[in-house]
Amino acid sequence: PLYAFRAEKGKEIIDIEYQAQVYNDTGTDWEGVPMTLAILDSSDDIDMPSLEVWNLENNSNQYAKRRYASSKARSQRKKGTKEVDESDDFDELEIDDLSTRFELKDVHRIPSDAMPHIIDVTSYQKKVAFYNLSIPKIKSGGYLIARISDWESLGLIDGVANLYYNNTFQGFTNLKTQQVNDTLDLSLGKESSFSVSRKKVSSKSRKNLIGFNIKENLTYEILLKNNKSEAVAIQLKDQIPVSTSKDIVVIPTNLSNGKLDPLTGEVSWNVQLGPNESRKIALKFSIKYPKNQKNKIQYNINRIVTPRYF
């Protein structure tokens, strides 16, 4: 699938164009054949940030990638025509439950040239609401988010979406439909009218040994600034860790009136900023755990991927 979402400032309607990229490398040209569309590919670019549950016991803030062999490689392995190396880097596919299918009314000619051929599937118009979001623990700055309600009726499946705002291409994102929310949120890119930063306050973060336990007090500060000469609103999110062990206790000590979800540890604020106003928000919590588990508890680990040249 290939999507185009077109939104404009001040308009309550978003245009959704639903297309498909069809490849044929079978060796046989498809001449006027009927087509049913069902499966997908995914990509990544300007996805809005999101928080994973910060679980202290198994460090679930780490991400795992799943790789699946392509159907061609699996076919070759079954036939014994090629020994597939487990280290081969295959395309990553996310498969829908196929409950959504599009049986195209028009027939198409798709030559066997292994080139993408764009097919129009359908188009929609939906009501949209806009809001600003920042999760500085994951990505600095603010993002303009388009929220679409009643999106389940569109029959969307995971795929790449091109995003346009005020007739300007913003980039592309990975549309993820495997969610239970009744609204679909799309990032339209960074909102330059905000400056948002987050830092750990070392002078207010300390570790103490209490009997057989260690108690850590952690303090973070989030600084927001409105660069506009008019009042704006932004939704801010952060998190505290979640414990699933009776030996580890997490206590929030100052959330600056933020709303805490005790199941996920997510803390959210709806902040109203006046013209050119700056605001500082504190996030403080403590963790108490047995001293023999100090090497098992990790947090705030950032990872980067770099090519190897040697």
mmCIF file of C-alpha atoms in Angstrom:
data_model
loop_
_atom_site.group_PDB
_atom_site.id
_atom_site.type_symbol
_atom_site.label_atom_id
_atom_site.label_comp_id
_atom_site.label_asym_id
_atom_site.label_seq_id
_atom_site.Cartn_x
_atom_site.Cartn_y
_atom_site.Cartn_z
ATOM 1 C CA PRO A 1 0.000 0.000 0.000
ATOM 2 C CA LEU A 2 0.942 3.618 -0.557
ATOM 3 C CA TYR A 3 -0.977 6.467 1.053
ATOM 4 C CA ALA A 4 -1.115 10.234 0.752
ATOM 5 C CA PHE A 5 -2.568 12.293 3.612
ATOM 6 C CA ARG A 6 -3.270 15.920 2.708
ATOM 7 C CA ALA A 7 -4.147 18.351 5.491
ATOM 8 C CA GLU A 8 -4.433 22.137 5.604
ATOM 9 C CA LYS A 9 -4.331 24.552 8.485
ATOM 10 C CA GLY A 10 -7.782 25.686 9.528
ATOM 11 C CA LYS A 11 -9.584 22.876 7.695
ATOM 12 C CA GLU A 12 -11.417 20.150 9.594
ATOM 13 C CA ILE A 13 -11.197 17.647 6.733
ATOM 14 C CA ILE A 14 -8.185 15.549 5.699
ATOM 15 C CA ASP A 15 -7.934 13.948 2.253
ATOM 16 C CA ILE A 16 -6.693 10.352 2.171
ATOM 17 C CA GLU A 17 -5.543 8.817 -1.103
ATOM 18 C CA TYR A 18 -5.183 5.033 -1.056
ATOM 19 C CA GLN A 19 -2.890 3.554 -3.710
ATOM 20 C CA ALA A 20 -0.914 0.369 -4.229
ATOM 21 C CA GLN A 21 2.558 -0.286 -5.590
ATOM 22 C CA VAL A 22 2.418 -3.489 -7.588
ATOM 23 C CA TYR A 23 5.545 -5.412 -8.617
ATOM 24 C CA ASN A 24 5.596 -8.314 -11.053
ATOM 25 C CA ASP A 25 8.757 -10.393 -11.415
ATOM 26 C CA THR A 26 7.100 -13.714 -12.262
ATOM 27 C CA GLY A 27 8.416 -13.789 -15.822
ATOM 28 C CA THR A 28 4.864 -13.510 -17.173
ATOM 29 C CA ASP A 29 3.190 -10.224 -18.056
ATOM 30 C CA TRP A 30 -0.199 -9.744 -16.422
ATOM 31 C CA GLU A 31 -2.534 -8.732 -19.213
ATOM 32 C CA GLY A 32 -5.886 -7.469 -17.982
ATOM 33 C CA VAL A 33 -5.978 -9.692 -14.907
ATOM 34 C CA PRO A 34 -8.307 -9.153 -11.921
ATOM 35 C CA MET A 35 -6.454 -8.204 -8.724
ATOM 36 C CA THR A 36 -7.102 -8.508 -5.004
ATOM 37 C CA LEU A 37 -4.873 -6.482 -2.659
ATOM 38 C CA ALA A 38 -4.158 -7.675 0.861
ATOM 39 C CA ILE A 39 -0.525 -7.680 2.056
ATOM 40 C CA LEU A 40 1.907 -4.886 2.853
ATOM 41 C CA ASP A 41 5.371 -3.547 3.456
ATOM 42 C CA SER A 42 6.456 -0.964 6.024
ATOM 43 C CA SER A 43 9.012 1.810 6.286
ATOM 44 C CA ASP A 44 10.179 4.391 8.759
ATOM 45 C CA ASP A 45 10.950 8.077 8.667
ATOM 46 C CA ILE A 46 9.229 10.868 10.590
ATOM 47 C CA ASP A 47 7.205 8.673 12.936
ATOM 48 C CA MET A 48 6.034 10.594 15.954
ATOM 49 C CA PRO A 49 7.757 9.435 19.160
ATOM 50 C CA SER A 50 6.032 6.994 21.494
ATOM 51 C CA LEU A 51 6.836 5.605 24.942
ATOM 52 C CA GLU A 52 7.302 1.911 25.706
ATOM 53 C CA VAL A 53 6.597 0.593 29.210
ATOM 54 C CA TRP A 54 9.759 1.138 31.260
ATOM 55 C CA ASN A 55 9.977 -2.228 33.022
ATOM 56 C CA LEU A 56 12.883 -2.446 35.442
ATOM 57 C CA GLU A 57 13.042 -6.242 35.674
ATOM 58 C CA ASN A 58 13.599 -7.120 32.033
ATOM 59 C CA ASN A 59 14.689 -3.744 30.637
ATOM 60 C CA SER A 60 11.843 -3.706 28.139
ATOM 61 C CA ASN A 61 12.911 -0.259 26.954
ATOM 62 C CA GLN A 62 15.065 -2.118 24.454
ATOM 63 C CA TYR A 63 13.749 -2.806 21.007
ATOM 64 C CA ALA A 64 13.999 -6.088 19.135
ATOM 65 C CA LYS A 65 13.818 -6.380 15.386
ATOM 66 C CA ARG A 66 12.245 -9.345 13.722
ATOM 67 C CA ARG A 67 13.447 -10.498 10.370
ATOM 68 C CA TYR A 68 11.484 -12.759 8.117
ATOM 69 C CA ALA A 69 12.731 -14.625 5.089
ATOM 70 C CA SER A 70 11.167 -13.543 1.853
ATOM 71 C CA SER A 71 8.757 -15.927 0.194
ATOM 72 C CA LYS A 72 11.282 -16.431 -2.581
ATOM 73 C CA ALA A 73 14.006 -17.479 -0.152
ATOM 74 C CA ARG A 74 11.633 -19.806 1.661
ATOM 75 C CA SER A 75 10.614 -21.355 -1.632
ATOM 76 C CA GLN A 76 14.240 -21.885 -2.580
ATOM 77 C CA ARG A 77 14.981 -23.454 0.776
ATOM 78 C CA LYS A 78 12.065 -25.872 0.439
ATOM 79 C CA LYS A 79 13.196 -26.876 -3.057
ATOM 80 C CA GLY A 80 16.775 -27.248 -1.900
ATOM 81 C CA THR A 81 18.028 -24.945 -4.647
ATOM 82 C CA LYS A 82 19.855 -22.700 -2.233
ATOM 83 C CA GLU A 83 21.217 -22.996 1.261
ATOM 84 C CA VAL A 84 19.875 -19.906 3.048
ATOM 85 C CA ASP A 85 22.356 -18.264 5.399
ATOM 86 C CA GLU A 86 20.631 -17.336 8.654
ATOM 87 C CA SER A 87 22.628 -14.096 8.644
ATOM 88 C CA ASP A 88 21.077 -12.960 5.343
ATOM 89 C CA ASP A 89 19.331 -9.612 5.709
ATOM 90 C CA PHE A 90 15.801 -10.117 4.392
ATOM 91 C CA ASP A 91 13.034 -7.618 3.900
ATOM 92 C CA GLU A 92 10.997 -7.121 7.044
ATOM 93 C CA LEU A 93 7.290 -7.729 6.568
ATOM 94 C CA GLU A 94 4.383 -7.172 8.923
ATOM 95 C CA ILE A 95 1.415 -9.272 7.930
ATOM 96 C CA ASP A 96 -2.145 -8.148 8.518
ATOM 97 C CA ASP A 97 -4.816 -10.684 9.449
ATOM 98 C CA LEU A 98 -6.123 -10.214 5.894
ATOM 99 C CA SER A 99 -9.570 -9.275 7.120
ATOM 100 C CA THR A 100 -9.288 -6.257 4.826
ATOM 101 C CA ARG A 101 -9.178 -6.933 1.089
ATOM 102 C CA PHE A 102 -9.690 -4.771 -1.966
ATOM 103 C CA GLU A 103 -10.960 -6.579 -5.027
ATOM 104 C CA LEU A 104 -10.311 -4.024 -7.755
ATOM 105 C CA LYS A 105 -13.119 -3.501 -10.239
ATOM 106 C CA ASP A 106 -10.799 -2.486 -13.077
ATOM 107 C CA VAL A 107 -8.329 -4.911 -14.652
ATOM 108 C CA HIS A 108 -4.716 -3.825 -15.131
ATOM 109 C CA ARG A 109 -1.709 -4.572 -17.246
ATOM 110 C CA ILE A 110 1.395 -5.172 -15.125
ATOM 111 C CA PRO A 111 4.489 -6.171 -17.121
ATOM 112 C CA SER A 112 7.022 -8.527 -15.564
ATOM 113 C CA ASP A 113 9.692 -5.867 -15.166
ATOM 114 C CA ALA A 114 10.085 -5.886 -11.347
ATOM 115 C CA MET A 115 9.253 -2.171 -11.366
ATOM 116 C CA PRO A 116 6.640 -0.477 -9.164
ATOM 117 C CA HIS A 117 3.369 0.283 -10.929
ATOM 118 C CA ILE A 118 1.016 2.612 -9.087
ATOM 119 C CA ILE A 119 -2.636 1.636 -8.953
ATOM 120 C CA ASP A 120 -5.371 3.865 -7.546
ATOM 121 C CA VAL A 121 -7.451 1.940 -5.024
ATOM 122 C CA THR A 122 -9.818 4.468 -3.437
ATOM 123 C CA SER A 123 -9.940 7.835 -1.635
ATOM 124 C CA TYR A 124 -11.533 9.145 1.546
ATOM 125 C CA GLN A 125 -12.280 12.351 3.391
ATOM 126 C CA LYS A 126 -12.322 12.329 7.173
ATOM 127 C CA LYS A 127 -12.668 14.837 9.977
ATOM 128 C CA VAL A 128 -9.354 15.757 11.564
ATOM 129 C CA ALA A 129 -8.206 17.584 14.683
ATOM 130 C CA PHE A 130 -4.709 18.967 15.230
ATOM 131 C CA TYR A 131 -2.613 19.130 18.377
ATOM 132 C CA ASN A 132 1.038 19.572 19.356
ATOM 133 C CA LEU A 133 2.987 16.772 21.038
ATOM 134 C CA SER A 134 6.426 16.473 22.594
ATOM 135 C CA ILE A 135 8.167 13.478 24.167
ATOM 136 C CA PRO A 136 11.657 14.924 24.773
ATOM 137 C CA LYS A 137 12.939 11.705 26.342
ATOM 138 C CA ILE A 138 12.656 10.120 22.888
ATOM 139 C CA LYS A 139 12.926 13.092 20.481
ATOM 140 C CA SER A 140 13.564 16.737 21.242
ATOM 141 C CA GLY A 141 11.211 19.444 20.049
ATOM 142 C CA GLY A 142 7.500 19.412 19.317
ATOM 143 C CA TYR A 143 5.495 17.645 16.612
ATOM 144 C CA LEU A 144 2.278 18.615 14.868
ATOM 145 C CA ILE A 145 -0.128 15.674 15.088
ATOM 146 C CA ALA A 146 -3.252 15.102 12.999
ATOM 147 C CA ARG A 147 -5.866 13.016 14.835
ATOM 148 C CA ILE A 148 -8.384 11.110 12.684
ATOM 149 C CA SER A 149 -11.425 9.579 14.360
ATOM 150 C CA ASP A 150 -13.407 6.587 13.117
ATOM 151 C CA TRP A 151 -10.415 5.411 11.088
ATOM 152 C CA GLU A 152 -11.314 1.694 11.396
ATOM 153 C CA SER A 153 -13.999 2.154 8.726
ATOM 154 C CA LEU A 154 -11.347 3.065 6.143
ATOM 155 C CA GLY A 155 -9.987 -0.468 5.756
ATOM 156 C CA LEU A 156 -6.351 0.699 6.058
ATOM 157 C CA ILE A 157 -3.463 -1.718 6.497
ATOM 158 C CA ASP A 158 0.127 -1.004 7.520
ATOM 159 C CA GLY A 159 2.170 0.781 4.870
ATOM 160 C CA VAL A 160 4.076 3.885 3.832
ATOM 161 C CA ALA A 161 2.218 7.205 3.917
ATOM 162 C CA ASN A 162 3.310 10.445 2.264
ATOM 163 C CA LEU A 163 2.311 13.419 4.399
ATOM 164 C CA TYR A 164 1.357 16.853 3.060
ATOM 165 C CA TYR A 165 0.511 19.928 5.105
ATOM 166 C CA ASN A 166 -0.564 23.178 3.441
ATOM 167 C CA ASN A 167 0.330 21.625 0.057
ATOM 168 C CA THR A 168 3.914 21.044 1.216
ATOM 169 C CA PHE A 169 5.435 17.586 1.385
ATOM 170 C CA GLN A 170 6.493 16.927 5.000
ATOM 171 C CA GLY A 171 8.025 13.486 4.559
ATOM 172 C CA PHE A 172 6.809 9.940 4.862
ATOM 173 C CA THR A 173 5.942 7.804 7.823
ATOM 174 C CA ASN A 174 5.125 4.223 8.681
ATOM 175 C CA LEU A 175 1.363 3.910 9.098
ATOM 176 C CA LYS A 176 0.669 1.434 11.912
ATOM 177 C CA THR A 177 -2.910 0.217 12.108
ATOM 178 C CA GLN A 178 -2.379 -2.646 14.568
ATOM 179 C CA GLN A 179 -3.712 -0.683 17.533
ATOM 180 C CA VAL A 180 -6.806 -0.602 19.681
ATOM 181 C CA ASN A 181 -7.252 3.162 19.771
ATOM 182 C CA ASP A 182 -10.392 4.584 18.187
ATOM 183 C CA THR A 183 -8.318 7.468 16.791
ATOM 184 C CA LEU A 184 -5.400 7.416 14.357
ATOM 185 C CA ASP A 185 -2.612 9.921 15.069
ATOM 186 C CA LEU A 186 -0.243 10.987 12.276
ATOM 187 C CA SER A 187 2.842 13.124 12.629
ATOM 188 C CA LEU A 188 3.004 16.014 10.163
ATOM 189 C CA GLY A 189 6.573 16.804 11.123
ATOM 190 C CA LYS A 190 8.297 19.040 13.648
ATOM 191 C CA GLU A 191 6.549 22.153 14.906
ATOM 192 C CA SER A 192 9.225 24.854 14.863
ATOM 193 C CA SER A 193 7.245 27.164 17.133
ATOM 194 C CA PHE A 194 8.351 25.121 20.167
ATOM 195 C CA SER A 195 11.676 24.491 21.832
ATOM 196 C CA VAL A 196 11.648 21.500 24.173
ATOM 197 C CA SER A 197 14.621 20.002 26.006
ATOM 198 C CA ARG A 198 15.072 17.475 28.806
ATOM 199 C CA LYS A 199 18.003 16.885 31.137
ATOM 200 C CA LYS A 200 18.877 14.954 34.251
ATOM 201 C CA VAL A 201 19.667 17.180 37.225
ATOM 202 C CA SER A 202 22.760 15.543 38.689
ATOM 203 C CA SER A 203 22.860 17.772 41.772
ATOM 204 C CA LYS A 204 19.364 16.540 42.757
ATOM 205 C CA SER A 205 19.875 12.883 41.802
ATOM 206 C CA ARG A 206 21.609 10.703 44.350
ATOM 207 C CA LYS A 207 21.989 7.099 45.460
ATOM 208 C CA ASN A 208 21.922 5.948 49.106
ATOM 209 C CA LEU A 209 22.510 2.594 50.776
ATOM 210 C CA ILE A 210 19.803 1.800 53.329
ATOM 211 C CA GLY A 211 20.383 -1.550 55.034
ATOM 212 C CA PHE A 212 20.187 -4.237 52.346
ATOM 213 C CA ASN A 213 18.585 -1.863 49.860
ATOM 214 C CA ILE A 214 19.689 0.924 47.577
ATOM 215 C CA LYS A 215 17.504 3.975 47.134
ATOM 216 C CA GLU A 216 17.990 6.186 44.099
ATOM 217 C CA ASN A 217 16.429 9.618 43.855
ATOM 218 C CA LEU A 218 16.200 10.841 40.261
ATOM 219 C CA THR A 219 15.276 14.319 39.029
ATOM 220 C CA TYR A 220 14.686 15.432 35.458
ATOM 221 C CA GLU A 221 13.845 18.888 34.188
ATOM 222 C CA ILE A 222 11.926 19.628 31.005
ATOM 223 C CA LEU A 223 12.194 23.131 29.588
ATOM 224 C CA LEU A 224 9.538 24.346 27.143
ATOM 225 C CA LYS A 225 9.577 27.603 25.226
ATOM 226 C CA ASN A 226 6.946 29.090 22.951
ATOM 227 C CA ASN A 227 8.710 30.851 20.077
ATOM 228 C CA LYS A 228 5.472 32.367 18.779
ATOM 229 C CA SER A 229 3.949 35.749 19.590
ATOM 230 C CA GLU A 230 0.607 34.058 20.277
ATOM 231 C CA ALA A 231 -0.613 31.596 22.917
ATOM 232 C CA VAL A 232 -0.267 27.896 22.078
ATOM 233 C CA ALA A 233 -0.998 24.532 23.702
ATOM 234 C CA ILE A 234 1.158 21.410 23.696
ATOM 235 C CA GLN A 235 0.767 17.907 25.086
ATOM 236 C CA LEU A 236 3.892 16.759 26.918
ATOM 237 C CA LYS A 237 4.723 13.159 27.822
ATOM 238 C CA ASP A 238 7.409 11.448 29.879
ATOM 239 C CA GLN A 239 7.530 8.375 32.074
ATOM 240 C CA ILE A 240 8.653 6.791 35.320
ATOM 241 C CA PRO A 241 9.686 3.131 35.505
ATOM 242 C CA VAL A 242 7.229 0.351 36.324
ATOM 243 C CA SER A 243 8.037 -2.429 38.768
ATOM 244 C CA THR A 244 6.573 -5.925 38.588
ATOM 245 C CA SER A 245 8.555 -7.189 41.582
ATOM 246 C CA LYS A 246 7.693 -6.709 45.244
ATOM 247 C CA ASP A 247 11.413 -6.199 45.927
ATOM 248 C CA ILE A 248 11.558 -3.102 43.739
ATOM 249 C CA VAL A 249 9.519 -0.052 44.679
ATOM 250 C CA VAL A 250 9.043 3.044 42.522
ATOM 251 C CA ILE A 251 7.665 6.143 44.232
ATOM 252 C CA PRO A 252 6.793 9.338 42.325
ATOM 253 C CA THR A 253 7.808 12.305 44.458
ATOM 254 C CA ASN A 254 7.070 15.266 42.163
ATOM 255 C CA LEU A 255 5.191 15.030 38.869
ATOM 256 C CA SER A 256 4.444 18.772 38.573
ATOM 257 C CA ASN A 257 0.706 18.031 38.489
ATOM 258 C CA GLY A 258 1.151 15.601 35.613
ATOM 259 C CA LYS A 259 -1.328 12.763 35.083
ATOM 260 C CA LEU A 260 0.187 9.353 35.855
ATOM 261 C CA ASP A 261 -0.919 6.079 34.278
ATOM 262 C CA PRO A 262 0.108 3.539 36.958
ATOM 263 C CA LEU A 263 0.028 0.605 34.524
ATOM 264 C CA THR A 264 2.427 2.055 31.961
ATOM 265 C CA GLY A 265 4.269 4.672 34.019
ATOM 266 C CA GLU A 266 3.394 7.333 31.448
ATOM 267 C CA VAL A 267 3.105 10.890 32.759
ATOM 268 C CA SER A 268 1.316 13.510 30.648
ATOM 269 C CA TRP A 269 0.766 17.244 30.870
ATOM 270 C CA ASN A 270 -1.433 19.594 28.849
ATOM 271 C CA VAL A 271 0.551 22.819 28.863
ATOM 272 C CA GLN A 272 -0.748 26.229 27.851
ATOM 273 C CA LEU A 273 2.022 28.682 26.951
ATOM 274 C CA GLY A 274 1.581 32.405 26.481
ATOM 275 C CA PRO A 275 3.402 34.402 23.792
ATOM 276 C CA ASN A 276 7.177 33.739 24.031
ATOM 277 C CA GLU A 277 6.627 32.100 27.433
ATOM 278 C CA SER A 278 9.042 29.556 28.915
ATOM 279 C CA ARG A 279 8.059 26.870 31.394
ATOM 280 C CA LYS A 280 10.082 24.422 33.478
ATOM 281 C CA ILE A 281 8.564 21.081 34.519
ATOM 282 C CA ALA A 282 10.161 18.802 37.086
ATOM 283 C CA LEU A 283 9.885 15.014 37.132
ATOM 284 C CA LYS A 284 11.113 13.371 40.333
ATOM 285 C CA PHE A 285 10.866 9.790 41.535
ATOM 286 C CA SER A 286 12.747 7.294 43.665
ATOM 287 C CA ILE A 287 13.594 3.618 43.136
ATOM 288 C CA LYS A 288 14.311 1.281 46.051
ATOM 289 C CA TYR A 289 15.763 -2.160 45.254
ATOM 290 C CA PRO A 290 18.009 -4.836 46.810
ATOM 291 C CA LYS A 291 21.666 -3.931 46.522
ATOM 292 C CA ASN A 292 22.427 -7.259 44.823
ATOM 293 C CA GLN A 293 20.259 -6.162 41.873
ATOM 294 C CA LYS A 294 21.967 -2.881 41.124
ATOM 295 C CA ASN A 295 23.538 -4.157 37.901
ATOM 296 C CA LYS A 296 20.200 -5.502 36.667
ATOM 297 C CA ILE A 297 18.465 -2.146 36.708
ATOM 298 C CA GLN A 298 19.240 0.004 33.678
ATOM 299 C CA TYR A 299 17.471 3.057 32.392
ATOM 300 C CA ASN A 300 17.881 5.963 30.012
ATOM 301 C CA ILE A 301 20.078 3.983 27.630
ATOM 302 C CA ASN A 302 20.334 5.477 24.164
ATOM 303 C CA ARG A 303 21.564 3.327 21.313
ATOM 304 C CA ILE A 304 22.786 4.231 17.875
ATOM 305 C CA VAL A 305 23.527 2.082 14.848
ATOM 306 C CA THR A 306 26.615 2.805 12.791
ATOM 307 C CA PRO A 307 28.089 1.036 9.757
ATOM 308 C CA ARG A 308 31.280 -0.939 10.281
ATOM 309 C CA TYR A 309 34.173 -0.127 7.952
ATOM 310 C CA PHE A 310 36.722 -2.689 9.177
#
